[in-house]
Short mmCIF file of C-alpha atoms in Angstrom, two decimals:
data_model
loop_
_atom_site.label_atom_id
_atom_site.label_comp_id
_atom_site.label_asym_id
_atom_site.label_seq_id
_atom_site.Cartn_x
_atom_site.Cartn_y
_atom_site.Cartn_z
CA MET A 26 40.38 -32.68 -50.02
CA SER A 27 37.34 -33.39 -47.84
CA LYS A 28 35.23 -36.47 -48.49
CA GLU A 29 31.72 -35.94 -49.86
CA PHE A 30 28.68 -37.74 -48.47
CA LYS A 31 27.66 -40.72 -50.58
CA THR A 32 24.37 -42.60 -50.65
CA PHE A 33 24.33 -46.37 -50.27
CA GLU A 34 23.89 -46.72 -54.02
CA GLU A 35 26.84 -44.42 -54.67
CA LEU A 36 28.98 -46.45 -52.27
CA VAL A 37 28.08 -49.62 -54.17
CA ALA A 38 29.05 -47.93 -57.43
CA LEU A 39 32.35 -46.81 -55.89
CA MET A 40 33.17 -50.36 -54.80
CA GLU A 41 32.36 -51.77 -58.21
CA LYS A 42 34.56 -49.12 -59.82
CA ARG A 43 37.47 -50.16 -57.59
CA GLY A 44 37.07 -53.86 -58.35
CA ILE A 45 34.91 -55.07 -55.45
CA LYS A 46 32.05 -57.26 -56.64
CA THR A 47 28.83 -56.46 -54.80
CA ASP A 48 25.55 -58.38 -54.63
CA ASP A 49 21.92 -57.86 -53.68
CA GLN A 50 22.80 -58.09 -49.97
CA THR A 51 25.37 -55.29 -50.04
CA VAL A 52 23.04 -52.34 -49.49
CA GLY A 53 21.36 -54.15 -46.60
CA VAL A 54 24.74 -54.63 -44.93
CA LEU A 55 25.65 -50.97 -45.48
CA LYS A 56 22.39 -49.93 -43.84
CA ARG A 57 23.38 -51.91 -40.75
CA GLU A 58 27.10 -51.23 -40.71
CA SER A 59 29.29 -48.27 -41.55
CA TYR A 60 31.00 -48.41 -44.94
CA TYR A 61 34.08 -47.00 -43.22
CA ALA A 62 34.03 -49.72 -40.54
CA VAL A 63 33.72 -52.58 -43.04
CA ILE A 64 35.78 -51.44 -46.02
CA ASN A 65 38.38 -49.13 -44.54
CA GLY A 66 38.74 -51.36 -41.51
CA TYR A 67 39.17 -54.70 -43.30
CA LYS A 68 40.33 -53.99 -46.85
CA ASP A 69 44.08 -54.50 -46.32
CA PRO A 70 44.27 -58.28 -47.01
CA PHE A 71 42.31 -57.75 -50.24
CA LEU A 72 44.38 -54.91 -51.71
CA ASP A 73 46.61 -55.44 -54.75
CA LYS A 74 49.74 -53.80 -53.35
CA ASP A 75 51.67 -54.09 -56.62
CA ALA A 76 48.95 -52.39 -58.65
CA MET A 77 48.58 -49.66 -56.04
CA ARG A 78 52.15 -48.52 -56.66
CA HIS A 79 50.86 -47.03 -59.90
CA SER A 80 47.47 -45.85 -58.66
CA ALA A 81 46.31 -42.99 -56.46
CA GLU A 82 43.28 -45.07 -55.40
CA ASP A 83 42.78 -48.46 -53.79
CA VAL A 84 43.07 -51.39 -56.20
CA TYR A 85 41.69 -54.75 -55.12
CA LEU A 86 42.88 -58.23 -55.96
CA PRO A 87 40.96 -59.96 -58.77
CA GLY A 88 37.86 -61.74 -57.49
CA THR A 89 37.48 -59.61 -54.36
CA THR A 90 33.86 -59.46 -53.21
CA PHE A 91 32.13 -57.28 -50.69
CA ARG A 92 30.89 -60.44 -49.01
CA SER A 93 34.48 -61.61 -48.46
CA ILE A 94 35.44 -58.33 -46.80
CA HIS A 95 32.28 -58.41 -44.71
CA ASP A 96 33.03 -62.00 -43.66
CA LEU A 97 36.40 -60.86 -42.30
CA PHE A 98 34.63 -57.96 -40.55
CA MET A 99 32.16 -60.40 -38.96
CA PHE A 100 34.94 -62.82 -37.98
CA ASP A 101 36.71 -60.03 -36.13
CA ARG A 102 33.50 -58.97 -34.41
CA HIS A 103 32.89 -62.53 -33.23
CA LEU A 104 36.55 -62.74 -32.19
CA ARG A 105 36.03 -59.70 -29.94
CA GLN A 106 32.85 -61.20 -28.53
CA THR A 107 34.59 -64.51 -27.90
CA VAL A 108 37.64 -63.22 -26.09
CA PHE A 109 36.20 -60.21 -24.24
CA PRO A 110 34.55 -62.17 -21.39
CA TYR A 111 37.88 -63.89 -20.70
CA LEU A 112 39.72 -60.57 -20.68
CA THR A 113 37.26 -59.16 -18.15
CA SER A 114 37.60 -62.32 -16.05
CA ALA A 115 41.39 -61.95 -16.06
CA GLU A 116 40.99 -58.27 -15.20
CA ALA A 117 38.93 -59.14 -12.12
CA ILE A 118 41.42 -61.79 -10.98
CA MET A 119 44.45 -59.54 -11.43
CA LYS A 120 42.87 -56.48 -9.79
CA ASN A 121 41.60 -58.45 -6.82
CA ALA A 122 44.92 -60.26 -6.28
CA VAL A 123 46.92 -57.03 -6.25
CA VAL A 124 44.46 -55.26 -3.96
CA TYR A 125 44.37 -58.22 -1.56
CA ALA A 126 48.16 -58.44 -1.44
CA PHE A 127 48.47 -54.70 -0.79
CA CYS A 128 45.80 -54.61 1.92
CA GLU A 129 47.25 -57.67 3.64
CA ARG A 130 50.52 -55.77 4.16
CA ASN A 131 49.08 -52.27 4.56
CA GLN A 132 46.10 -52.60 6.84
CA GLU A 133 45.35 -48.92 7.41
CA LEU A 134 42.20 -48.21 5.42
CA ASP A 135 43.72 -45.25 3.57
CA ALA A 136 47.26 -46.61 3.18
CA TYR A 137 46.87 -46.50 -0.60
CA LEU A 138 46.81 -42.68 -0.39
CA ASP A 139 50.18 -42.57 1.40
CA ARG A 140 53.21 -42.32 -0.86
CA SER A 141 55.30 -44.19 1.73
CA SER A 142 53.19 -47.32 1.13
CA TYR A 143 54.75 -47.70 -2.31
CA CYS A 144 58.20 -48.68 -3.54
CA HIS A 145 61.10 -46.28 -4.05
CA ALA A 146 61.99 -45.11 -7.55
CA GLU A 147 64.93 -47.47 -7.91
CA ASP A 148 62.69 -50.43 -7.05
CA MET A 149 59.87 -49.67 -9.49
CA LEU A 150 59.13 -52.72 -11.63
CA VAL A 151 59.82 -52.12 -15.32
CA PRO A 152 59.96 -54.44 -18.36
CA LYS A 153 63.26 -56.26 -18.75
CA ALA A 154 64.00 -54.39 -21.96
CA TYR A 155 63.31 -50.98 -20.39
CA ARG A 156 65.94 -48.36 -21.22
CA GLY A 157 64.22 -45.14 -20.10
CA ASN A 158 64.74 -42.82 -17.15
CA LYS A 159 63.33 -44.79 -14.24
CA VAL A 160 63.34 -41.90 -11.77
CA ASP A 161 61.39 -39.61 -14.11
CA GLU A 162 58.87 -42.31 -14.98
CA TYR A 163 58.43 -43.20 -11.32
CA SER A 164 57.73 -39.57 -10.45
CA THR A 165 55.20 -39.22 -13.26
CA ASN A 166 53.46 -42.53 -12.56
CA MET A 167 53.26 -41.93 -8.82
CA ALA A 168 51.85 -38.42 -9.24
CA THR A 169 49.29 -39.67 -11.76
CA LEU A 170 48.22 -42.61 -9.61
CA LEU A 171 47.76 -40.55 -6.44
CA LYS A 172 45.81 -37.94 -8.41
CA VAL A 173 43.48 -40.65 -9.71
CA LEU A 174 43.02 -42.23 -6.27
CA ASN A 175 42.37 -38.92 -4.51
CA GLY A 176 40.08 -37.83 -7.34
CA LYS A 177 37.84 -40.83 -6.76
CA LEU A 178 37.25 -39.56 -3.21
CA THR A 179 36.89 -35.83 -3.83
CA ASN A 180 35.16 -35.28 -7.18
CA GLN A 181 31.52 -35.04 -6.10
CA LYS A 182 30.17 -34.97 -9.67
CA LYS A 183 31.86 -38.22 -10.65
CA MET A 184 31.81 -39.99 -7.29
CA ARG A 185 30.25 -43.43 -7.43
CA PRO A 186 27.31 -44.08 -5.02
CA PHE A 187 29.14 -46.83 -3.12
CA VAL A 188 32.14 -44.54 -2.62
CA ARG A 189 29.88 -41.77 -1.32
CA HIS A 190 28.20 -44.27 1.00
CA TYR A 191 31.49 -45.37 2.58
CA LEU A 192 32.69 -41.80 2.96
CA HIS A 193 29.44 -40.74 4.60
CA PHE A 194 29.14 -43.62 7.05
CA TYR A 195 32.77 -44.54 7.74
CA GLY A 196 34.83 -41.50 6.74
CA LYS A 197 37.24 -43.63 4.70
CA VAL A 198 36.95 -45.90 1.66
CA PRO A 199 38.94 -49.16 1.80
CA LEU A 200 40.90 -50.05 -1.30
CA TRP A 201 38.96 -53.29 -1.71
CA VAL A 202 35.85 -51.14 -2.16
CA LEU A 203 37.48 -48.47 -4.33
CA GLN A 204 38.89 -51.11 -6.69
CA ASN A 205 35.46 -51.35 -8.32
CA ASP A 206 35.94 -47.75 -9.47
CA LEU A 207 39.47 -48.27 -10.79
CA THR A 208 40.17 -49.21 -14.39
CA PHE A 209 42.36 -52.08 -15.50
CA GLY A 210 44.91 -49.46 -16.55
CA ASN A 211 44.78 -47.75 -13.14
CA MET A 212 45.52 -51.09 -11.49
CA ALA A 213 48.42 -51.77 -13.86
CA HIS A 214 50.12 -48.58 -12.63
CA PHE A 215 49.23 -49.43 -9.04
CA TYR A 216 50.85 -52.85 -9.39
CA GLN A 217 54.00 -51.47 -11.02
CA LEU A 218 54.56 -49.17 -8.02
CA GLN A 219 54.22 -51.86 -5.36
CA ARG A 220 56.99 -53.19 -3.20
CA ARG A 221 58.32 -56.54 -4.33
CA GLY A 222 56.69 -58.40 -1.44
CA VAL A 223 53.23 -57.24 -2.52
CA GLN A 224 53.95 -58.18 -6.13
CA ASN A 225 55.18 -61.65 -5.14
CA SER A 226 52.08 -62.22 -3.03
CA ALA A 227 49.81 -61.16 -5.87
CA CYS A 228 51.62 -63.52 -8.25
CA LYS A 229 51.31 -66.39 -5.79
CA LEU A 230 47.59 -65.79 -5.35
CA ILE A 231 47.00 -65.70 -9.12
CA GLY A 232 48.97 -68.93 -9.48
CA GLU A 233 46.72 -70.56 -6.88
CA ILE A 234 43.63 -69.35 -8.74
CA ALA A 235 44.95 -70.63 -12.06
CA GLY A 236 45.65 -73.99 -10.42
CA ARG A 237 48.74 -74.76 -12.46
CA ASP A 238 52.15 -75.81 -11.31
CA VAL A 239 53.74 -72.78 -12.95
CA ARG A 240 55.42 -69.98 -11.02
CA ILE A 241 54.29 -66.52 -12.06
CA THR A 242 56.99 -63.91 -11.54
CA PRO A 243 56.41 -60.17 -10.95
CA HIS A 244 57.73 -59.51 -14.46
CA ASP A 245 55.28 -62.08 -15.88
CA LEU A 246 52.40 -60.28 -14.22
CA LEU A 247 53.65 -56.86 -15.37
CA ARG A 248 53.73 -58.20 -18.93
CA ALA A 249 50.20 -59.56 -18.51
CA PHE A 250 48.98 -56.17 -17.32
CA ASP A 251 50.67 -54.34 -20.21
CA VAL A 252 49.23 -56.63 -22.89
CA LEU A 253 45.83 -57.55 -21.49
CA VAL A 254 44.92 -53.95 -20.67
CA GLY A 255 45.56 -53.02 -24.29
CA TYR A 256 43.54 -55.91 -25.75
CA ARG A 257 40.73 -55.37 -23.27
CA ASN A 258 40.41 -51.77 -24.48
CA ILE A 259 40.62 -52.83 -28.14
CA CYS A 260 37.71 -55.23 -27.66
CA ALA A 261 35.71 -52.79 -25.53
CA HIS A 262 35.97 -50.04 -28.15
CA ASP A 263 35.17 -52.16 -31.23
CA GLU A 264 38.68 -51.96 -32.65
CA ARG A 265 40.42 -54.78 -34.55
CA PRO A 266 41.93 -57.51 -32.36
CA TYR A 267 42.86 -59.89 -35.19
CA CYS A 268 45.69 -57.68 -36.49
CA ALA A 269 46.47 -55.80 -33.27
CA GLU A 270 49.87 -55.66 -31.64
CA VAL A 271 50.10 -54.43 -28.05
CA LYS A 272 53.56 -53.85 -26.58
CA GLY A 273 54.96 -56.22 -29.22
CA ALA A 274 52.35 -58.92 -28.46
CA ARG A 275 50.03 -60.22 -31.16
CA PHE A 276 46.79 -62.05 -30.53
CA ALA A 277 48.35 -65.46 -29.85
CA LYS A 278 50.64 -64.03 -27.16
CA MET A 279 47.64 -62.37 -25.56
CA LEU A 280 45.92 -65.76 -25.43
CA ASP A 281 49.00 -67.29 -23.80
CA LEU A 282 48.88 -64.61 -21.11
CA LEU A 283 45.20 -65.28 -20.53
CA CYS A 284 46.05 -68.95 -20.11
CA LEU A 285 48.62 -67.93 -17.48
CA ILE A 286 46.02 -66.04 -15.44
CA LEU A 287 42.73 -67.90 -15.87
CA PRO A 288 41.69 -71.15 -14.16
CA GLU A 289 41.98 -74.22 -16.35
CA SER A 290 38.21 -74.55 -16.71
CA GLU A 291 37.98 -71.07 -18.23
CA THR A 292 41.04 -71.68 -20.40
CA ASN A 293 39.48 -74.84 -21.84
CA GLY A 294 36.24 -72.98 -22.47
CA MET A 295 38.12 -70.25 -24.29
CA ILE A 296 40.00 -72.79 -26.42
CA GLY A 297 36.75 -74.52 -27.33
CA ARG A 298 35.08 -71.28 -28.36
CA MET A 299 38.12 -70.22 -30.40
CA ASN A 300 38.13 -73.56 -32.20
CA SER A 301 34.43 -73.23 -32.97
CA LEU A 302 34.94 -69.73 -34.32
CA PHE A 303 37.68 -70.81 -36.73
CA LYS A 304 35.65 -73.83 -37.78
CA ASP A 305 32.65 -71.62 -38.54
CA TYR A 306 34.70 -69.24 -40.69
CA LYS A 307 37.38 -71.39 -42.32
CA ASP A 308 35.19 -72.05 -45.38
CA ARG A 309 33.81 -68.50 -45.51
CA ILE A 310 37.11 -66.61 -45.57
CA VAL A 311 39.13 -66.72 -48.78
CA PRO A 312 42.03 -69.22 -48.24
CA ASP A 313 44.80 -66.69 -48.96
CA VAL A 314 43.15 -64.18 -46.63
CA LEU A 315 42.69 -66.85 -43.97
CA MET A 316 46.41 -67.62 -44.08
CA ARG A 317 47.23 -63.92 -43.74
CA LEU A 318 44.76 -63.65 -40.90
CA VAL A 319 46.36 -66.55 -39.01
CA SER A 320 49.78 -65.03 -39.68
CA ALA A 321 48.67 -61.60 -38.39
CA MET A 322 47.42 -63.23 -35.20
CA SER A 323 50.63 -65.31 -34.86
CA ILE A 324 48.39 -68.31 -34.25
CA ARG A 325 49.82 -71.83 -33.98
CA MET A 326 46.73 -73.62 -32.79
CA ARG A 327 46.90 -77.06 -31.24
CA LYS A 328 44.69 -79.47 -29.38
CA PRO A 329 44.11 -78.42 -25.74
CA LYS A 330 46.04 -81.13 -23.93
CA ASP A 331 49.40 -81.57 -22.22
CA GLY A 332 49.56 -77.85 -21.48
CA ASP A 333 48.90 -76.71 -25.03
CA HIS A 334 46.89 -73.53 -25.20
CA LEU A 335 45.21 -73.56 -28.58
CA ALA A 336 43.76 -76.01 -31.05
CA SER A 337 44.61 -75.92 -34.75
CA ALA A 338 42.73 -73.44 -36.89
CA GLN A 339 43.60 -75.54 -39.89
CA SER A 340 42.76 -78.97 -38.51
#
């Protein structure tokens, strides 16, 4: 059955009917935000799962208020805004390190368009738990990557001005220029198809940037690409990071990977902003919901010293 349009007043009546207490601010919030985004997006921690076994409609826990659901909505929005700059910083570091390592070993300006510049199928880097057909995946990934790279140089309608400039004046576009037109996901596939020497060099460069006495392995960096690409897209598209799980990694694991990539100064800044965010919201979010939120994020926050990554949300 299709859903009928409802006015703001009708939406308030619907919430009251389902056990959500509204107030004189509710309509104002609904005028600014989508009912679907707030309620459907953030209702889960407030639902009475036992009661819903005997109901065809949502049933909310006693005492649930619209303000409480909206507070969780706003927390998640601020969470996106807090972490997104660090995700884009990590993206820049990872893309630049891989491109530099490739170009250092493949100095022809269009080497990235040559299949022979990449690894063989049996050498393609895959997650340690991978159990698929490596040859088939290699063939698919290589074909897709080369199609993307060539498309950046041939599609006149979508060609970026700086790409057109290099083609016009120099006839070729170096990879270190084209990287600005490649997505984080494009670069993840590019990295996976590199020879091990390029991957090791990229890892070494990122370790130098991070400034920590920790060796980053090619598998570590592959894991960082897999997880950070997903969370970057979640934050960019206004989806929910607090309860997200990307390739088996919840929010806390994503933060650990950021801490592996980013310089210590940025890591400390991120920790400070995360602490401030939890401090701002710890008295606004219902205690039971706050505990579920922390559990969903797999957070074990600690003070940022002696290599710890996060400070306590409950301290």
